[in-house]
PDB file of C-alpha atoms in Angstrom:
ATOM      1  CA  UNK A 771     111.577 166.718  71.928  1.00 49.00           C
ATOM      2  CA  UNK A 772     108.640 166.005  69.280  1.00 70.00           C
ATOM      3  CA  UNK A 773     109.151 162.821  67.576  1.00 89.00           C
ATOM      4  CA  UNK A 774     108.234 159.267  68.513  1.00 92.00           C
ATOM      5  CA  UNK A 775     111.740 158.144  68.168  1.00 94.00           C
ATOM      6  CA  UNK A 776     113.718 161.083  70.002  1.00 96.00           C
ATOM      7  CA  UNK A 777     110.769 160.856  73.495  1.00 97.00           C
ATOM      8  CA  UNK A 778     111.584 156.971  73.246  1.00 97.00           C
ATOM      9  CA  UNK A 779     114.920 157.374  73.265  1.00 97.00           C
ATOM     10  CA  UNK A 780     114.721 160.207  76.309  1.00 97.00           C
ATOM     11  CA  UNK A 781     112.726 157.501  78.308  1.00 98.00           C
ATOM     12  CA  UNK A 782     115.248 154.856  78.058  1.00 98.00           C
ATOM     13  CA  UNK A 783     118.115 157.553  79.315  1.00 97.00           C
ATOM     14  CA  UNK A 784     116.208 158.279  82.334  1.00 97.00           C
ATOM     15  CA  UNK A 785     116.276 155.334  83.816  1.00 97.00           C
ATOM     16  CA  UNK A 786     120.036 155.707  84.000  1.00 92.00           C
ATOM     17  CA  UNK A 787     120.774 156.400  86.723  1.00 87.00           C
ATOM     18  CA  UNK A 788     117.073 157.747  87.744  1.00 81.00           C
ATOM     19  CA  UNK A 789     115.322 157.473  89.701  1.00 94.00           C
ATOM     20  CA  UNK A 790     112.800 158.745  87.346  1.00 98.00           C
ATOM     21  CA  UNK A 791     109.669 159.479  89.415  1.00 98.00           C
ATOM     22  CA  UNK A 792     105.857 159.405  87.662  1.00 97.00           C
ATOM     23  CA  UNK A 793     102.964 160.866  88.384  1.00 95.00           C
ATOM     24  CA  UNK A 794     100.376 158.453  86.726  1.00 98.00           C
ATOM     25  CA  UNK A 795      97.623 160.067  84.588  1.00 98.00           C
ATOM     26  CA  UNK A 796      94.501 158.989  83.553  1.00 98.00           C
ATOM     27  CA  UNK A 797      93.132 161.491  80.650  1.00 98.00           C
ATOM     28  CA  UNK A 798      94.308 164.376  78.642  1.00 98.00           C
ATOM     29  CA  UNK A 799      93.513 166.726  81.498  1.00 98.00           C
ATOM     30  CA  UNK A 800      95.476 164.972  84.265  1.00 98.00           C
ATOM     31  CA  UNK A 801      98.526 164.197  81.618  1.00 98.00           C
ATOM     32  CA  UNK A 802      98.859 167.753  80.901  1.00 98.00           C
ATOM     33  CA  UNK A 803      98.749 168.885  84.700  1.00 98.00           C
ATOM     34  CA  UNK A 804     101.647 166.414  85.524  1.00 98.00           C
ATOM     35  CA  UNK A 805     103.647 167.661  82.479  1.00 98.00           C
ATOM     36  CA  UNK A 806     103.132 171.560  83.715  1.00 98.00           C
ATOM     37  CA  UNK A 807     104.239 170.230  87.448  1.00 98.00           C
ATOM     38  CA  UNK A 808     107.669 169.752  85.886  1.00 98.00           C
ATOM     39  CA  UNK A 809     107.581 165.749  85.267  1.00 98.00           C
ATOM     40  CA  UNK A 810     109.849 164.298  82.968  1.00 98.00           C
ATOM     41  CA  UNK A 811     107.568 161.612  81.517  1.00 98.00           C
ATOM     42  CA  UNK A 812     103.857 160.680  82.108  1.00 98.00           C
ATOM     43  CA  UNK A 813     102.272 157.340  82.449  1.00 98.00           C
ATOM     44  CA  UNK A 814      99.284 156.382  82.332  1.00 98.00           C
ATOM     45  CA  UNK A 815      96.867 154.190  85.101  1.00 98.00           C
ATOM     46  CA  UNK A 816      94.901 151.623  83.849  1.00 98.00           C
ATOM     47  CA  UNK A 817      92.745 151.556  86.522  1.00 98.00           C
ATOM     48  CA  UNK A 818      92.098 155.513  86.111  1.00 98.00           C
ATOM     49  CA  UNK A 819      92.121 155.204  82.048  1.00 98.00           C
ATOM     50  CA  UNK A 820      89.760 152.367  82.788  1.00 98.00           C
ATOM     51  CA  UNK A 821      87.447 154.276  85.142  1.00 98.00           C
ATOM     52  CA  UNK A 822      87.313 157.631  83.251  1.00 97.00           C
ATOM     53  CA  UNK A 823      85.872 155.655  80.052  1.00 97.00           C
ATOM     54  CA  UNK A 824      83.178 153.674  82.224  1.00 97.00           C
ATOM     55  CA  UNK A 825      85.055 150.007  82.726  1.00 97.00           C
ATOM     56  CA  UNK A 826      86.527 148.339  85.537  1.00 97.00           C
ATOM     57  CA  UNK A 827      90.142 147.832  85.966  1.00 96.00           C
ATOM     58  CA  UNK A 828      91.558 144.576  85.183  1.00 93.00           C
ATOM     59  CA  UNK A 829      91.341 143.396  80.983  1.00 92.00           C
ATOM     60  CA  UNK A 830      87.884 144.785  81.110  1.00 95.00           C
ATOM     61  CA  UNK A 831      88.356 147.896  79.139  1.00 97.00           C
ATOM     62  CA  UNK A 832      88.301 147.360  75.342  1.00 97.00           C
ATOM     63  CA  UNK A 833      91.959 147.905  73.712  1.00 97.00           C
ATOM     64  CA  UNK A 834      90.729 150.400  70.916  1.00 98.00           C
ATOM     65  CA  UNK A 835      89.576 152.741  73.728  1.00 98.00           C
ATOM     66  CA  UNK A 836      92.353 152.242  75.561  1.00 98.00           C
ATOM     67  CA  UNK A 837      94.732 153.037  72.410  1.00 98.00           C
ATOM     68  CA  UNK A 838      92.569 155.872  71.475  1.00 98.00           C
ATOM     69  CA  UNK A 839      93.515 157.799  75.386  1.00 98.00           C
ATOM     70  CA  UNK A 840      97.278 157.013  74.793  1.00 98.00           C
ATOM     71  CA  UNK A 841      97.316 158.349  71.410  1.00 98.00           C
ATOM     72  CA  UNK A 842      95.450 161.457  72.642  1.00 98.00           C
ATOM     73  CA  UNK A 843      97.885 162.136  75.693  1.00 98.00           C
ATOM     74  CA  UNK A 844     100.442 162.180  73.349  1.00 98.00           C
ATOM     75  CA  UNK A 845      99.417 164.578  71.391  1.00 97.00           C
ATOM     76  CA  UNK A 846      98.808 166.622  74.078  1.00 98.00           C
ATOM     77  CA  UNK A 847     102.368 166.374  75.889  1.00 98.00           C
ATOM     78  CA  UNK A 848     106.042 167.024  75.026  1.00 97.00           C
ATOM     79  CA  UNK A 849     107.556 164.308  77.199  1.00 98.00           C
ATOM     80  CA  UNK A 850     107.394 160.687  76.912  1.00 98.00           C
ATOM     81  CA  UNK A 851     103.999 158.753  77.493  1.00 98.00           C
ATOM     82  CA  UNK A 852     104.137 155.358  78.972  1.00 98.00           C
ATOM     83  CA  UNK A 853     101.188 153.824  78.871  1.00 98.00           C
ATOM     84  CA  UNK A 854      99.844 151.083  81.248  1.00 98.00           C
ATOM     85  CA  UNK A 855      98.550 147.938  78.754  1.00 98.00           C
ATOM     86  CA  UNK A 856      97.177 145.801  81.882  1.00 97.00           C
ATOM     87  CA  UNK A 857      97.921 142.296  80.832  1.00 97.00           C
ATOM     88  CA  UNK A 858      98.150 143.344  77.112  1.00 97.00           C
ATOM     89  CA  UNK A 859      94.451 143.347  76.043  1.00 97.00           C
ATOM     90  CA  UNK A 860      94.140 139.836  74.452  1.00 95.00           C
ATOM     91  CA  UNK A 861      94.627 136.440  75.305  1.00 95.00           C
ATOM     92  CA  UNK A 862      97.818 135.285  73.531  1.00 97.00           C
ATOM     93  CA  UNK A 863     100.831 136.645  72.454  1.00 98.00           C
ATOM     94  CA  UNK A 864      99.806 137.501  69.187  1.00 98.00           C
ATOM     95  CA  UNK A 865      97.298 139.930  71.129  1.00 98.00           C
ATOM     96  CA  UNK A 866      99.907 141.397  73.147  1.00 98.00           C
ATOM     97  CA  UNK A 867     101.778 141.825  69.552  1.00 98.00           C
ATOM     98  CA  UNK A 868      99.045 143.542  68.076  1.00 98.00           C
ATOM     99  CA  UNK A 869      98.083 145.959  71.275  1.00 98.00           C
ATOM    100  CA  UNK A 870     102.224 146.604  71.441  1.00 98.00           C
ATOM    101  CA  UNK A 871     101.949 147.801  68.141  1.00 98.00           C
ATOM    102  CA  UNK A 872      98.809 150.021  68.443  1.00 98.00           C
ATOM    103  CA  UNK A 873     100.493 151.854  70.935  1.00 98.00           C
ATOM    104  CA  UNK A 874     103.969 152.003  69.053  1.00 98.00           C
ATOM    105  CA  UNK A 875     101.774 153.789  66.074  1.00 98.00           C
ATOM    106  CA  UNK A 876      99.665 155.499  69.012  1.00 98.00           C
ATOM    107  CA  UNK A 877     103.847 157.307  69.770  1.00 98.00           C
ATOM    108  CA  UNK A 878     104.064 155.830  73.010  1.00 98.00           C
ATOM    109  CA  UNK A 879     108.041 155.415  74.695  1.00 98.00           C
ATOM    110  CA  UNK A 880     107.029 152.660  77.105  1.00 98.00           C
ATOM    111  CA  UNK A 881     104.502 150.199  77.934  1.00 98.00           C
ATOM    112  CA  UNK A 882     103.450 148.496  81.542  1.00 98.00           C
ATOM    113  CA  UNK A 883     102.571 144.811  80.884  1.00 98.00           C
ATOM    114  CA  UNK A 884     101.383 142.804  84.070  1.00 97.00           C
ATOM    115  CA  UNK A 885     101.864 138.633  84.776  1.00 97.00           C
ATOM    116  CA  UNK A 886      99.156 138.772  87.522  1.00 92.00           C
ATOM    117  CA  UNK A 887      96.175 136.323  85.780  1.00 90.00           C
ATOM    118  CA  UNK A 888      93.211 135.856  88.096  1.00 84.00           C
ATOM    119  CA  UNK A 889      93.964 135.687  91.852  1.00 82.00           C
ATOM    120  CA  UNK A 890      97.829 134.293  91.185  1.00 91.00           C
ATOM    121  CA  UNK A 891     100.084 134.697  88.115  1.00 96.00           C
ATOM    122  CA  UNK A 892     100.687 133.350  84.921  1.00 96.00           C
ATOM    123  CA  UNK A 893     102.502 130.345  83.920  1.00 96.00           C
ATOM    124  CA  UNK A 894     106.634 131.869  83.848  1.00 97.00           C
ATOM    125  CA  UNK A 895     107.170 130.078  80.253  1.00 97.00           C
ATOM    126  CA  UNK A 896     103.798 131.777  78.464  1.00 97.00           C
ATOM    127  CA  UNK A 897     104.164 135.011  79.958  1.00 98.00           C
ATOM    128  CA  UNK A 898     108.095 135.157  78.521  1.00 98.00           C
ATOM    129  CA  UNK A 899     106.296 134.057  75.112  1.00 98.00           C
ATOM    130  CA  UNK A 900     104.419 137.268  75.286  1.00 98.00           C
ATOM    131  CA  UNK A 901     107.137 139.687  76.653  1.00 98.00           C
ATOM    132  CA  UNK A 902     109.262 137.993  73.171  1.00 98.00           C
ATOM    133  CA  UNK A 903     106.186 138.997  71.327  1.00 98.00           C
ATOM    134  CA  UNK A 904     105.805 142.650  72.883  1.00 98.00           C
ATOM    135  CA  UNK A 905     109.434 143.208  72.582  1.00 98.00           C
ATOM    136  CA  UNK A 906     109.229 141.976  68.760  1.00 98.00           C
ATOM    137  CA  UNK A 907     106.196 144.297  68.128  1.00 98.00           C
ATOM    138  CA  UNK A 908     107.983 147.585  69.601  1.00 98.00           C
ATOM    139  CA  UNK A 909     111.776 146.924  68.706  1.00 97.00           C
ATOM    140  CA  UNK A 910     112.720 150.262  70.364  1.00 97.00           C
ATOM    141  CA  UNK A 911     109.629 150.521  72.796  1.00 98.00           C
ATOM    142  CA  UNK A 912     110.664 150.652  76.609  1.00 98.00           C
ATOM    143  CA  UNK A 913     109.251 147.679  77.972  1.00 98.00           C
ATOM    144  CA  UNK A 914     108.754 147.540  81.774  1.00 98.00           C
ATOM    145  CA  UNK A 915     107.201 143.995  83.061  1.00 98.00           C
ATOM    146  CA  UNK A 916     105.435 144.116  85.512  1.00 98.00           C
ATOM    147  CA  UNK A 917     106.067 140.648  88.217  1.00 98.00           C
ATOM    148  CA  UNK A 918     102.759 140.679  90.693  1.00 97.00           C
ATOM    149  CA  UNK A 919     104.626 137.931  93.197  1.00 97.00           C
ATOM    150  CA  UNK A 920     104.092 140.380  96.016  1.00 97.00           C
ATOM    151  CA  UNK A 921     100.895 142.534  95.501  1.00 96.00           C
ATOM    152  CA  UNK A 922      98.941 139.084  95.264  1.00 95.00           C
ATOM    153  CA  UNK A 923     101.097 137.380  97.896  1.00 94.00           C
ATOM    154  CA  UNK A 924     101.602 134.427  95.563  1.00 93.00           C
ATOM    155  CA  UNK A 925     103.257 131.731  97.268  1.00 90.00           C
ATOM    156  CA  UNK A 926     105.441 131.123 101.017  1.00 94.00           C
ATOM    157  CA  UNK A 927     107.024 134.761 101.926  1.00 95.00           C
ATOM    158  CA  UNK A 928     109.959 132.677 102.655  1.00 96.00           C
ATOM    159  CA  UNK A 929     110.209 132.241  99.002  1.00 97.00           C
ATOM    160  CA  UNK A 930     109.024 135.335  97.443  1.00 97.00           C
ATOM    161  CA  UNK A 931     112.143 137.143  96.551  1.00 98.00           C
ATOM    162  CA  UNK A 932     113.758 134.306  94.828  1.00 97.00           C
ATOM    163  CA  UNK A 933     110.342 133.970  93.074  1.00 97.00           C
ATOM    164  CA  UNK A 934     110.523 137.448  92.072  1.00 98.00           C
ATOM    165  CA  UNK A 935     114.263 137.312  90.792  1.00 98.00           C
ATOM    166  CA  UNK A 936     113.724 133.684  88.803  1.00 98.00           C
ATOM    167  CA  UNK A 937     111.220 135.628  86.445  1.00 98.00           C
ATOM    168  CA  UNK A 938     112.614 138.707  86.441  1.00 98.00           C
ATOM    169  CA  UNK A 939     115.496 136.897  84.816  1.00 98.00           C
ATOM    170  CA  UNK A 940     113.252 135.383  82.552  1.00 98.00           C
ATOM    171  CA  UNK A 941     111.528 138.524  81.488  1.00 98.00           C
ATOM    172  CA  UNK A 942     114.841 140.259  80.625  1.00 98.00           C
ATOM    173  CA  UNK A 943     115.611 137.206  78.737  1.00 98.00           C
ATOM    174  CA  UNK A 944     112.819 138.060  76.703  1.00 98.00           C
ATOM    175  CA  UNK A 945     113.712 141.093  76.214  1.00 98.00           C
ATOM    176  CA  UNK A 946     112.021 143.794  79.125  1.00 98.00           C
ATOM    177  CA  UNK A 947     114.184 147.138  79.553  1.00 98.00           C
ATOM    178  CA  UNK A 948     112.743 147.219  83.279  1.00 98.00           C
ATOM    179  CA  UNK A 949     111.351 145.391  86.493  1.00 98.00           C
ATOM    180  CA  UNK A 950     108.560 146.404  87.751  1.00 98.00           C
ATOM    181  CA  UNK A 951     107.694 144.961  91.650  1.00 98.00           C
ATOM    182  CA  UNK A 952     104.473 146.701  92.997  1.00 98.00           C
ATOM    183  CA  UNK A 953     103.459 145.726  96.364  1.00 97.00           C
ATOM    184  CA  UNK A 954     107.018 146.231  98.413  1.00 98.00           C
ATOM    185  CA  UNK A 955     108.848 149.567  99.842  1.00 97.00           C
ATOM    186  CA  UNK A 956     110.512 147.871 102.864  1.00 97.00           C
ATOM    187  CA  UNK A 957     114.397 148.587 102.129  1.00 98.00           C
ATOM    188  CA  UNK A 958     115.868 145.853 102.985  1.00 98.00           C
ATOM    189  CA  UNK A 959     113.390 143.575 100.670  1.00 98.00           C
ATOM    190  CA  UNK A 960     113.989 146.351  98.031  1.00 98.00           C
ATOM    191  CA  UNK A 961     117.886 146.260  98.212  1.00 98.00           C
ATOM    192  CA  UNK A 962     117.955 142.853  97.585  1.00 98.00           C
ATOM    193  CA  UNK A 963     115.424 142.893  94.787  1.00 98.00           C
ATOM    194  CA  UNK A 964     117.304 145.683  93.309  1.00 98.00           C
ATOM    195  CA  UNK A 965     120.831 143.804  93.417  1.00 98.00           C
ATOM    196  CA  UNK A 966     119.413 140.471  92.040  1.00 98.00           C
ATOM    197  CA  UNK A 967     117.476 142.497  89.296  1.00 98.00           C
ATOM    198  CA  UNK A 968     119.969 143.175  86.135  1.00 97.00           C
ATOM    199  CA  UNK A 969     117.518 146.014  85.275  1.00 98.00           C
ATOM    200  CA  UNK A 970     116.067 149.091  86.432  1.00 98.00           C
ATOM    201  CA  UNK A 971     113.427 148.608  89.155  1.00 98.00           C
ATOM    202  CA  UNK A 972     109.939 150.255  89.073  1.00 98.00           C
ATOM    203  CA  UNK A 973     108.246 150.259  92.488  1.00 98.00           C
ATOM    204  CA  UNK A 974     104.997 151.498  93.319  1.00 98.00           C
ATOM    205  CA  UNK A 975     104.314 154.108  95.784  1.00 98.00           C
ATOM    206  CA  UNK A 976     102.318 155.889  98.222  1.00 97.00           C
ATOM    207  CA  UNK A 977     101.761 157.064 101.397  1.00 97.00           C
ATOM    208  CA  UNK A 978     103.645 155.060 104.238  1.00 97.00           C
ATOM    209  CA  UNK A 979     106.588 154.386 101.586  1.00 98.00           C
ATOM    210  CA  UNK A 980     110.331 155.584 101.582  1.00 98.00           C
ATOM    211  CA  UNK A 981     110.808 158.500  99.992  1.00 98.00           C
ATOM    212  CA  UNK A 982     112.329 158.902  96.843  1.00 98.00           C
ATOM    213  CA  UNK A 983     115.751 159.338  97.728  1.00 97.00           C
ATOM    214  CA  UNK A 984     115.558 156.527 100.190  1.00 97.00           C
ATOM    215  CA  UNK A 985     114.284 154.141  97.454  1.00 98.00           C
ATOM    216  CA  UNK A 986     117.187 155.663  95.597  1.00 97.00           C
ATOM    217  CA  UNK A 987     119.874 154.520  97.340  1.00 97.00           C
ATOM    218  CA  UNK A 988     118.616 151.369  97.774  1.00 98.00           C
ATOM    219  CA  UNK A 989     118.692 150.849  93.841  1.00 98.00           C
ATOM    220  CA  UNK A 990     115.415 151.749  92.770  1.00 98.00           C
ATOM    221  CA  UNK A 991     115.600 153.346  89.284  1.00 98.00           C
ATOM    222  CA  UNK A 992     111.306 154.164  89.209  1.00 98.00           C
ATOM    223  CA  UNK A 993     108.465 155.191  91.016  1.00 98.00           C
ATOM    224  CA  UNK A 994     105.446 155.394  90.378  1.00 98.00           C
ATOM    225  CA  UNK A 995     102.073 156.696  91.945  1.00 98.00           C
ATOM    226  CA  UNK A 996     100.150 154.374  90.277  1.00 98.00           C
ATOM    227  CA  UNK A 997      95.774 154.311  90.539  1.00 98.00           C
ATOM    228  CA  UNK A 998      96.742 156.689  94.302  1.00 98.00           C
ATOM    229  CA  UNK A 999      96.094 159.989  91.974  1.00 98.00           C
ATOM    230  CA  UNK A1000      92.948 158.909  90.093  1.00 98.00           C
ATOM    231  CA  UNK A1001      91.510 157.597  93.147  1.00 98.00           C
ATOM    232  CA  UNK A1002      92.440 160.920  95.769  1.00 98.00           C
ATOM    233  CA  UNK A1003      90.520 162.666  92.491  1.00 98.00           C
ATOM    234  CA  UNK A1004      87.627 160.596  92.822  1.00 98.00           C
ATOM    235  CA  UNK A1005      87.605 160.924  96.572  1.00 98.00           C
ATOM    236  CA  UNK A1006      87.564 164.563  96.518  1.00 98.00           C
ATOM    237  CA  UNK A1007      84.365 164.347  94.198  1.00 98.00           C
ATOM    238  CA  UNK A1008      82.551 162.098  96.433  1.00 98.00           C
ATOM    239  CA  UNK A1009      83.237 164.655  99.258  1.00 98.00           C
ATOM    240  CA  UNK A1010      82.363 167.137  97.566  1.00 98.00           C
ATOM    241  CA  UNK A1011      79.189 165.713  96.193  1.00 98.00           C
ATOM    242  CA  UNK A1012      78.063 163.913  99.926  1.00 98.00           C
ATOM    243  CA  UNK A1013      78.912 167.590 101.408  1.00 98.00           C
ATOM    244  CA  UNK A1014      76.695 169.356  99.187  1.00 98.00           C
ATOM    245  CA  UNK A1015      73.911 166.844  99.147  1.00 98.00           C
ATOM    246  CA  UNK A1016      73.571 166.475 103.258  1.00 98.00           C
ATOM    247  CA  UNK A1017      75.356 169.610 104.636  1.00 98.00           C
ATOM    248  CA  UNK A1018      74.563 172.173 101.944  1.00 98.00           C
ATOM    249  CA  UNK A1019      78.046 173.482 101.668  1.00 98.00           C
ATOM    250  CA  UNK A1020      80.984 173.138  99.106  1.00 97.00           C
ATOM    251  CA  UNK A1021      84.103 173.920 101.577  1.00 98.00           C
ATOM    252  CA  UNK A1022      85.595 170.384  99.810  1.00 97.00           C
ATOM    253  CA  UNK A1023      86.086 171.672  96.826  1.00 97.00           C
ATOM    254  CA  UNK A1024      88.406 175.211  98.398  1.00 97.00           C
ATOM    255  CA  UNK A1025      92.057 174.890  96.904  1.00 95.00           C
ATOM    256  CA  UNK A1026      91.443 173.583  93.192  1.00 96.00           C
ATOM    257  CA  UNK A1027      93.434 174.586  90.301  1.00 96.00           C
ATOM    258  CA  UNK A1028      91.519 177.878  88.971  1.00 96.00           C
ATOM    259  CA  UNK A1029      90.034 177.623  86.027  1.00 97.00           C
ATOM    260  CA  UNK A1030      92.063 180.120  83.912  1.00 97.00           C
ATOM    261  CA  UNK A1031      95.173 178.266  85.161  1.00 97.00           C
ATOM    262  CA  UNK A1032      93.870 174.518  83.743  1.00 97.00           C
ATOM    263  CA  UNK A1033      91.845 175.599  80.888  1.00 97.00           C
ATOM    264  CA  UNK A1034      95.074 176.912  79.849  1.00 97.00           C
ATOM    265  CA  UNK A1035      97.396 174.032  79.267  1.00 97.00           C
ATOM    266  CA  UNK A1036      94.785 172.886  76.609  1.00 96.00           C
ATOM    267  CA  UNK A1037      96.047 176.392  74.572  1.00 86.00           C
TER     268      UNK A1037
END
């Protein structure tokens, strides 16, 4: 499963019925250790692409770099790359147009694209504008949108699901293949987003969530790990660097793939 077309394809198919669990990556290495754990597709973190080329997350990392590590993962892998756009690297849909098709030419099967703007979200009517643009830039291109109603806490709780479900109807009539509502795992929440949601539903994950078969049968189609990897990577290298530096020791560092083993999957 080689060409652009034939992975893109794949990705839309396992969604239906999923759930369709990823392990995010954040380079060439990391992409290539999820594949060889038996994933079906990768996708990528901003937050960890952002980090491993020396920005901060959130629209700070410039989109040539960010194109560049998508089109390099994909090379490396066999499965389908979906890669993680943050709010589409540009200020108006015409940006998002141009990034969407960067990545379509980069042979990516899906993109992420967020509605969280500052503290709260975007205006509902100019974010659909740029899902219509994204959609019209990668005809075939999986397009999960990302609604950030619950991991800012926009708005009265009360309110939040309908919230959720008023522009998740308006993304998918933009034309997004997928809902994507980080910041939620409690079931009965989840159920409800999932039957009000004509689409397959992303979540994020982590530890203290359902497990995937839970999330399963209440609807959820995707999971995702998210930044959790990148940042449990980046934890064991500060303990391993504060261990050696005041206790003189290196026990953090026992139970890493061998060498051999992940120099390999570069061959």
């Amino acid at each position: 499963m080689t060409s652009s077309a034939a992975r893109t394809q794949l990705f839309h198919a396992l969604h239906q019925p999923g759930p369709l669990a990823l392990p995010n990556a954040w380079d060439v290495a990391s992409a290539l250790v999820v594949e060889a754990a038996g994933a079906k597709a990768v996708a990528t973190t901003s937050a960890g692409v952002a980090w491993s080329l020396g920005a901060a997350d959130g629209d700070q990392l410039a989109r040539d770099r960010a194109v560049d590590l998508v089109a390099r993962i994909v090379k490396a892998v066999k499965i389908p790359v979906s890669a993680d756009i943050e709010t589409g690297f540009g200020e108006t849909a015409d940006d998002v147009a141009e990034t969407v098709r960067q990545i379509v030419q980069a042979g990516a099967s899906g993109v992420n694209i967020e509605d969280g703007l500052g503290a709260g979200l975007r205006d509902i009517a100019e974010q659909k504008e740029r899902y219509a643009a994204a959609r019209e830039a990668g005809k075939d291109l999986y397009l999960n949108a990302r609604i950030d109603t619950f991991l800012r806490q926009v708005g009265d709780p009360a309110t939040r699901i309908e919230r959720t479900l008023e522009r998740a109807a308006s993304y998918l009539d933009a034309g997004a293949s997928g809902i994507f509502v980080p910041g939620v795992t409690d079931l009965e929440t989840v159920t409800e987003l999932a039957k009000g949601i004509a689409a397959p539903l992303n979540l994020l994950v982590g530890p203290g969530a359902p497990a995937v078969d839970e999330l399963a049968k209440a609807g959820v189609a995707r999971v995702s790990l998210g930044s959790g990897v990148a940042e449990a990577a980046y934890a064991l290298a500060k303990r391993a660097a504060e261990e050696l530096l005041t206790q003189g020791t290196y026990s953090s560092v026992e139970g890493g793939l061998q060498y051999g083993e992940l120099n390999a999957l570069f061959k």
